[in-house]
PDB file of C-alpha atoms in Angstrom:
ATOM      1  CA  MET A   1     -95.985   5.114 -74.175  1.00  0.00           C
ATOM      2  CA  ARG A   2     -94.923   1.609 -73.169  1.00  0.00           C
ATOM      3  CA  VAL A   3     -97.465   1.574 -70.300  1.00  0.00           C
ATOM      4  CA  GLY A   4    -100.280   2.569 -72.665  1.00  0.00           C
ATOM      5  CA  ARG A   5     -99.381  -0.289 -74.983  1.00  0.00           C
ATOM      6  CA  ALA A   6     -99.181  -2.679 -72.025  1.00  0.00           C
ATOM      7  CA  ARG A   7    -102.655  -1.568 -71.006  1.00  0.00           C
ATOM      8  CA  LEU A   8    -103.969  -2.393 -74.475  1.00  0.00           C
ATOM      9  CA  TRP A   9    -102.517  -5.928 -74.351  1.00  0.00           C
ATOM     10  CA  PHE A  10    -103.801  -6.485 -70.802  1.00  0.00           C
ATOM     11  CA  THR A  11    -107.239  -5.344 -71.991  1.00  0.00           C
ATOM     12  CA  ILE A  12    -107.236  -7.853 -74.863  1.00  0.00           C
ATOM     13  CA  ALA A  13    -106.058 -10.574 -72.454  1.00  0.00           C
ATOM     14  CA  ALA A  14    -108.819  -9.625 -70.014  1.00  0.00           C
ATOM     15  CA  ILE A  15    -111.454  -9.855 -72.749  1.00  0.00           C
ATOM     16  CA  ALA A  16    -110.254 -13.333 -73.781  1.00  0.00           C
ATOM     17  CA  GLY A  17    -110.110 -14.580 -70.187  1.00  0.00           C
ATOM     18  CA  VAL A  18    -113.435 -13.083 -69.142  1.00  0.00           C
ATOM     19  CA  LEU A  19    -115.082 -14.598 -72.216  1.00  0.00           C
ATOM     20  CA  HIS A  20    -113.703 -18.003 -71.207  1.00  0.00           C
ATOM     21  CA  GLY A  21    -114.876 -17.443 -67.640  1.00  0.00           C
ATOM     22  CA  LEU A  22    -118.357 -16.311 -68.630  1.00  0.00           C
ATOM     23  CA  PHE A  23    -118.901 -19.482 -70.636  1.00  0.00           C
ATOM     24  CA  SER A  24    -117.864 -21.536 -67.592  1.00  0.00           C
ATOM     25  CA  LEU A  25    -120.328 -19.521 -65.511  1.00  0.00           C
ATOM     26  CA  TYR A  26    -123.064 -20.003 -68.110  1.00  0.00           C
ATOM     27  CA  TRP A  27    -122.516 -23.763 -68.147  1.00  0.00           C
ATOM     28  CA  ALA A  28    -122.418 -23.845 -64.326  1.00  0.00           C
ATOM     29  CA  THR A  29    -125.922 -22.358 -64.288  1.00  0.00           C
ATOM     30  CA  GLY A  30    -127.181 -25.121 -66.584  1.00  0.00           C
ATOM     31  CA  GLY A  31    -126.743 -23.487 -69.984  1.00  0.00           C
ATOM     32  CA  ASN A  32    -126.113 -25.828 -72.895  1.00  0.00           C
ATOM     33  CA  TRP A  33    -125.165 -23.569 -75.812  1.00  0.00           C
ATOM     34  CA  LEU A  34    -121.808 -24.745 -77.245  1.00  0.00           C
ATOM     35  CA  VAL A  35    -121.476 -27.422 -74.558  1.00  0.00           C
ATOM     36  CA  SER A  36    -121.026 -30.012 -77.323  1.00  0.00           C
ATOM     37  CA  THR A  37    -117.814 -28.191 -78.318  1.00  0.00           C
ATOM     38  CA  LEU A  38    -116.259 -29.294 -75.035  1.00  0.00           C
ATOM     39  CA  GLY A  39    -116.311 -32.943 -76.036  1.00  0.00           C
ATOM     40  CA  THR A  40    -118.249 -35.900 -74.717  1.00  0.00           C
ATOM     41  CA  GLN A  41    -115.599 -36.938 -72.204  1.00  0.00           C
ATOM     42  CA  LEU A  42    -115.509 -33.523 -70.530  1.00  0.00           C
ATOM     43  CA  THR A  43    -119.280 -33.104 -70.459  1.00  0.00           C
ATOM     44  CA  GLU A  44    -119.707 -36.594 -68.988  1.00  0.00           C
ATOM     45  CA  THR A  45    -117.109 -35.789 -66.326  1.00  0.00           C
ATOM     46  CA  PHE A  46    -119.139 -32.768 -65.187  1.00  0.00           C
ATOM     47  CA  ASP A  47    -122.559 -34.392 -65.595  1.00  0.00           C
ATOM     48  CA  GLY A  48    -124.431 -33.661 -62.369  1.00  0.00           C
ATOM     49  CA  LYS A  49    -121.439 -31.676 -61.067  1.00  0.00           C
ATOM     50  CA  ARG A  50    -121.739 -28.466 -63.026  1.00  0.00           C
ATOM     51  CA  TRP A  51    -121.557 -26.526 -59.760  1.00  0.00           C
ATOM     52  CA  LEU A  52    -117.801 -27.214 -59.923  1.00  0.00           C
ATOM     53  CA  LEU A  53    -117.675 -24.744 -62.794  1.00  0.00           C
ATOM     54  CA  TYR A  54    -118.479 -21.827 -60.452  1.00  0.00           C
ATOM     55  CA  PRO A  55    -114.969 -21.726 -58.923  1.00  0.00           C
ATOM     56  CA  VAL A  56    -113.486 -22.384 -62.379  1.00  0.00           C
ATOM     57  CA  ALA A  57    -115.371 -19.365 -63.728  1.00  0.00           C
ATOM     58  CA  ALA A  58    -114.328 -17.226 -60.757  1.00  0.00           C
ATOM     59  CA  ALA A  59    -110.666 -18.182 -61.194  1.00  0.00           C
ATOM     60  CA  LYS A  60    -110.737 -17.456 -64.932  1.00  0.00           C
ATOM     61  CA  ILE A  61    -112.439 -14.088 -64.495  1.00  0.00           C
ATOM     62  CA  ALA A  62    -110.161 -13.039 -61.625  1.00  0.00           C
ATOM     63  CA  GLY A  63    -107.094 -14.241 -63.523  1.00  0.00           C
ATOM     64  CA  ALA A  64    -108.213 -12.238 -66.533  1.00  0.00           C
ATOM     65  CA  LEU A  65    -109.069  -8.981 -64.757  1.00  0.00           C
ATOM     66  CA  LEU A  66    -106.449  -8.685 -62.015  1.00  0.00           C
ATOM     67  CA  PRO A  67    -103.407  -8.057 -64.254  1.00  0.00           C
ATOM     68  CA  LEU A  68    -105.285  -5.233 -66.004  1.00  0.00           C
ATOM     69  CA  TYR A  69    -106.472  -3.796 -62.689  1.00  0.00           C
ATOM     70  CA  TRP A  70    -102.990  -3.977 -61.191  1.00  0.00           C
ATOM     71  CA  THR A  71    -101.501  -2.306 -64.239  1.00  0.00           C
ATOM     72  CA  LEU A  72    -103.873   0.596 -63.678  1.00  0.00           C
ATOM     73  CA  ARG A  73    -103.595   0.729 -59.876  1.00  0.00           C
ATOM     74  CA  GLY A  74    -100.228  -0.765 -58.971  1.00  0.00           C
ATOM     75  CA  TRP A  75     -99.142  -4.322 -58.331  1.00  0.00           C
ATOM     76  CA  PRO A  76     -99.403  -5.633 -54.737  1.00  0.00           C
ATOM     77  CA  ALA A  77     -96.491  -7.831 -53.648  1.00  0.00           C
ATOM     78  CA  GLN A  78     -95.242  -7.005 -57.120  1.00  0.00           C
ATOM     79  CA  ARG A  79     -92.627  -9.701 -57.617  1.00  0.00           C
ATOM     80  CA  PHE A  80     -94.851 -12.536 -56.456  1.00  0.00           C
ATOM     81  CA  TRP A  81     -97.947 -11.584 -58.441  1.00  0.00           C
ATOM     82  CA  TYR A  82     -96.065 -10.382 -61.510  1.00  0.00           C
ATOM     83  CA  TRP A  83     -94.128 -13.628 -61.805  1.00  0.00           C
ATOM     84  CA  LEU A  84     -97.219 -15.693 -61.024  1.00  0.00           C
ATOM     85  CA  CYS A  85     -98.872 -13.952 -63.975  1.00  0.00           C
ATOM     86  CA  TRP A  86     -95.869 -14.939 -66.113  1.00  0.00           C
ATOM     87  CA  VAL A  87     -96.351 -18.561 -65.037  1.00  0.00           C
ATOM     88  CA  GLY A  88    -100.042 -18.275 -65.896  1.00  0.00           C
ATOM     89  CA  ALA A  89     -99.256 -16.774 -69.308  1.00  0.00           C
ATOM     90  CA  ALA A  90     -96.781 -19.565 -70.035  1.00  0.00           C
ATOM     91  CA  GLY A  91     -99.320 -22.193 -68.985  1.00  0.00           C
ATOM     92  CA  LEU A  92    -102.024 -20.670 -71.176  1.00  0.00           C
ATOM     93  CA  ILE A  93     -99.664 -20.483 -74.161  1.00  0.00           C
ATOM     94  CA  ILE A  94     -98.443 -24.060 -73.733  1.00  0.00           C
ATOM     95  CA  TRP A  95    -101.898 -25.531 -73.060  1.00  0.00           C
ATOM     96  CA  GLY A  96    -103.636 -23.510 -75.751  1.00  0.00           C
ATOM     97  CA  GLY A  97    -100.854 -23.973 -78.280  1.00  0.00           C
ATOM     98  CA  ILE A  98    -100.440 -27.720 -77.889  1.00  0.00           C
ATOM     99  CA  ASN A  99    -104.173 -28.415 -77.910  1.00  0.00           C
ATOM    100  CA  THR A 100    -104.854 -26.088 -80.839  1.00  0.00           C
ATOM    101  CA  VAL A 101    -102.145 -27.733 -82.945  1.00  0.00           C
ATOM    102  CA  THR A 102    -103.096 -31.261 -81.863  1.00  0.00           C
ATOM    103  CA  GLY A 103    -106.792 -30.668 -82.507  1.00  0.00           C
ATOM    104  CA  ASN A 104    -106.102 -29.324 -85.972  1.00  0.00           C
ATOM    105  CA  LEU A 105    -103.798 -32.243 -86.762  1.00  0.00           C
ATOM    106  CA  VAL A 106    -106.577 -34.654 -85.792  1.00  0.00           C
ATOM    107  CA  LEU A 107    -109.186 -32.752 -87.810  1.00  0.00           C
ATOM    108  CA  SER A 108    -106.894 -32.678 -90.851  1.00  0.00           C
ATOM    109  CA  GLY A 109    -106.426 -36.454 -90.645  1.00  0.00           C
ATOM    110  CA  LEU A 110    -102.667 -36.242 -90.067  1.00  0.00           C
ATOM    111  CA  VAL A 111    -103.161 -37.701 -86.582  1.00  0.00           C
ATOM    112  CA  LYS A 112    -105.646 -40.532 -86.149  1.00  0.00           C
ATOM    113  CA  PRO A 113    -106.594 -41.330 -82.533  1.00  0.00           C
ATOM    114  CA  ALA A 114    -106.872 -45.102 -82.020  1.00  0.00           C
ATOM    115  CA  GLY A 115    -110.339 -44.935 -80.467  1.00  0.00           C
ATOM    116  CA  GLY A 116    -111.664 -42.273 -82.822  1.00  0.00           C
ATOM    117  CA  TYR A 117    -112.712 -38.847 -81.615  1.00  0.00           C
ATOM    118  CA  ASP A 118    -115.680 -36.612 -80.908  1.00  0.00           C
ATOM    119  CA  ARG A 119    -115.788 -34.287 -83.935  1.00  0.00           C
ATOM    120  CA  ASP A 120    -117.784 -31.472 -82.262  1.00  0.00           C
ATOM    121  CA  GLY A 121    -115.483 -31.536 -79.249  1.00  0.00           C
ATOM    122  CA  MET A 122    -112.377 -31.574 -81.426  1.00  0.00           C
ATOM    123  CA  ILE A 123    -113.646 -28.617 -83.466  1.00  0.00           C
ATOM    124  CA  GLY A 124    -114.427 -26.733 -80.254  1.00  0.00           C
ATOM    125  CA  HIS A 125    -110.950 -27.300 -78.875  1.00  0.00           C
ATOM    126  CA  ALA A 126    -109.097 -26.773 -82.164  1.00  0.00           C
ATOM    127  CA  TRP A 127    -110.955 -23.682 -83.322  1.00  0.00           C
ATOM    128  CA  LEU A 128    -112.455 -22.027 -80.244  1.00  0.00           C
ATOM    129  CA  TRP A 129    -111.531 -22.860 -76.655  1.00  0.00           C
ATOM    130  CA  ASP A 130    -107.829 -23.637 -76.980  1.00  0.00           C
ATOM    131  CA  PRO A 131    -107.088 -20.816 -79.451  1.00  0.00           C
ATOM    132  CA  LEU A 132    -108.827 -18.531 -76.952  1.00  0.00           C
ATOM    133  CA  PHE A 133    -106.490 -19.821 -74.209  1.00  0.00           C
ATOM    134  CA  LEU A 134    -103.578 -19.199 -76.584  1.00  0.00           C
ATOM    135  CA  VAL A 135    -104.695 -15.625 -77.352  1.00  0.00           C
ATOM    136  CA  TRP A 136    -105.199 -14.978 -73.639  1.00  0.00           C
ATOM    137  CA  GLY A 137    -101.725 -16.266 -72.826  1.00  0.00           C
ATOM    138  CA  ILE A 138     -99.922 -14.436 -75.634  1.00  0.00           C
ATOM    139  CA  THR A 139    -101.628 -11.114 -74.961  1.00  0.00           C
ATOM    140  CA  LEU A 140    -100.999 -11.469 -71.230  1.00  0.00           C
ATOM    141  CA  ALA A 141     -97.310 -12.200 -71.906  1.00  0.00           C
ATOM    142  CA  VAL A 142     -96.986  -9.185 -74.212  1.00  0.00           C
ATOM    143  CA  GLY A 143     -98.675  -6.974 -71.613  1.00  0.00           C
ATOM    144  CA  LEU A 144     -96.368  -8.284 -68.894  1.00  0.00           C
ATOM    145  CA  TYR A 145     -93.323  -7.695 -71.082  1.00  0.00           C
ATOM    146  CA  LEU A 146     -94.347  -4.156 -72.026  1.00  0.00           C
ATOM    147  CA  GLY A 147     -95.437  -3.297 -68.485  1.00  0.00           C
ATOM    148  CA  ARG A 148     -92.408  -4.759 -66.713  1.00  0.00           C
ATOM    149  CA  ARG A 149     -91.071  -1.375 -65.610  1.00  0.00           C
ATOM    150  CA  THR A 150     -94.342  -0.378 -63.960  1.00  0.00           C
ATOM    151  CA  ALA A 151     -94.859  -3.716 -62.210  1.00  0.00           C
ATOM    152  CA  GLY A 152     -92.236  -2.774 -59.668  1.00  0.00           C
ATOM    153  CA  ARG A 153     -94.175   0.306 -58.612  1.00  0.00           C
ATOM    154  CA  ALA A 154     -96.614  -1.204 -56.160  1.00  0.00           C
ATOM    155  CA  GLY A 155     -99.406   1.108 -55.175  1.00  0.00           C
ATOM    156  CA  ARG A 156     -98.798   3.560 -58.018  1.00  0.00           C
ATOM    157  CA  PRO A 157    -101.182   3.757 -60.924  1.00  0.00           C
ATOM    158  CA  ALA A 158     -99.581   3.255 -64.322  1.00  0.00           C
ATOM    159  CA  ARG A 159     -99.734   6.371 -66.482  1.00  0.00           C
TER     160      ARG A 159
END
């Protein structure tokens, strides 16, 4: 039963990561919906360089789908990839957690940035993009924890 539960958590993680990746892909193709939620600084950084979002989107989507796929089909080079996924989960949790908390502290007025802040961007990071990173990281970590016994069975599908 543990493998079935791991599969569920990997599926939720995959949905969160693919959603993140699809928005990056959408913006790479020139889409503008929700781009203001990224913040002025980030959008100015990528102005005229949106093509850089293609590899970002590919990395997010691959990083979201591969753990689920490997849980179903067996982990290649199991120790390396399994622990790399743990590092990724930790990074997503730390990044998403810190930025979600910080963004909400700024929006609540408890933290006041010296130079002010971009409200739309802060809302996007506090309520959408960084919580989505956090959900992705937590669900990936839970899936990795629950699936730890099957990760050592390279080449064997999890049942």
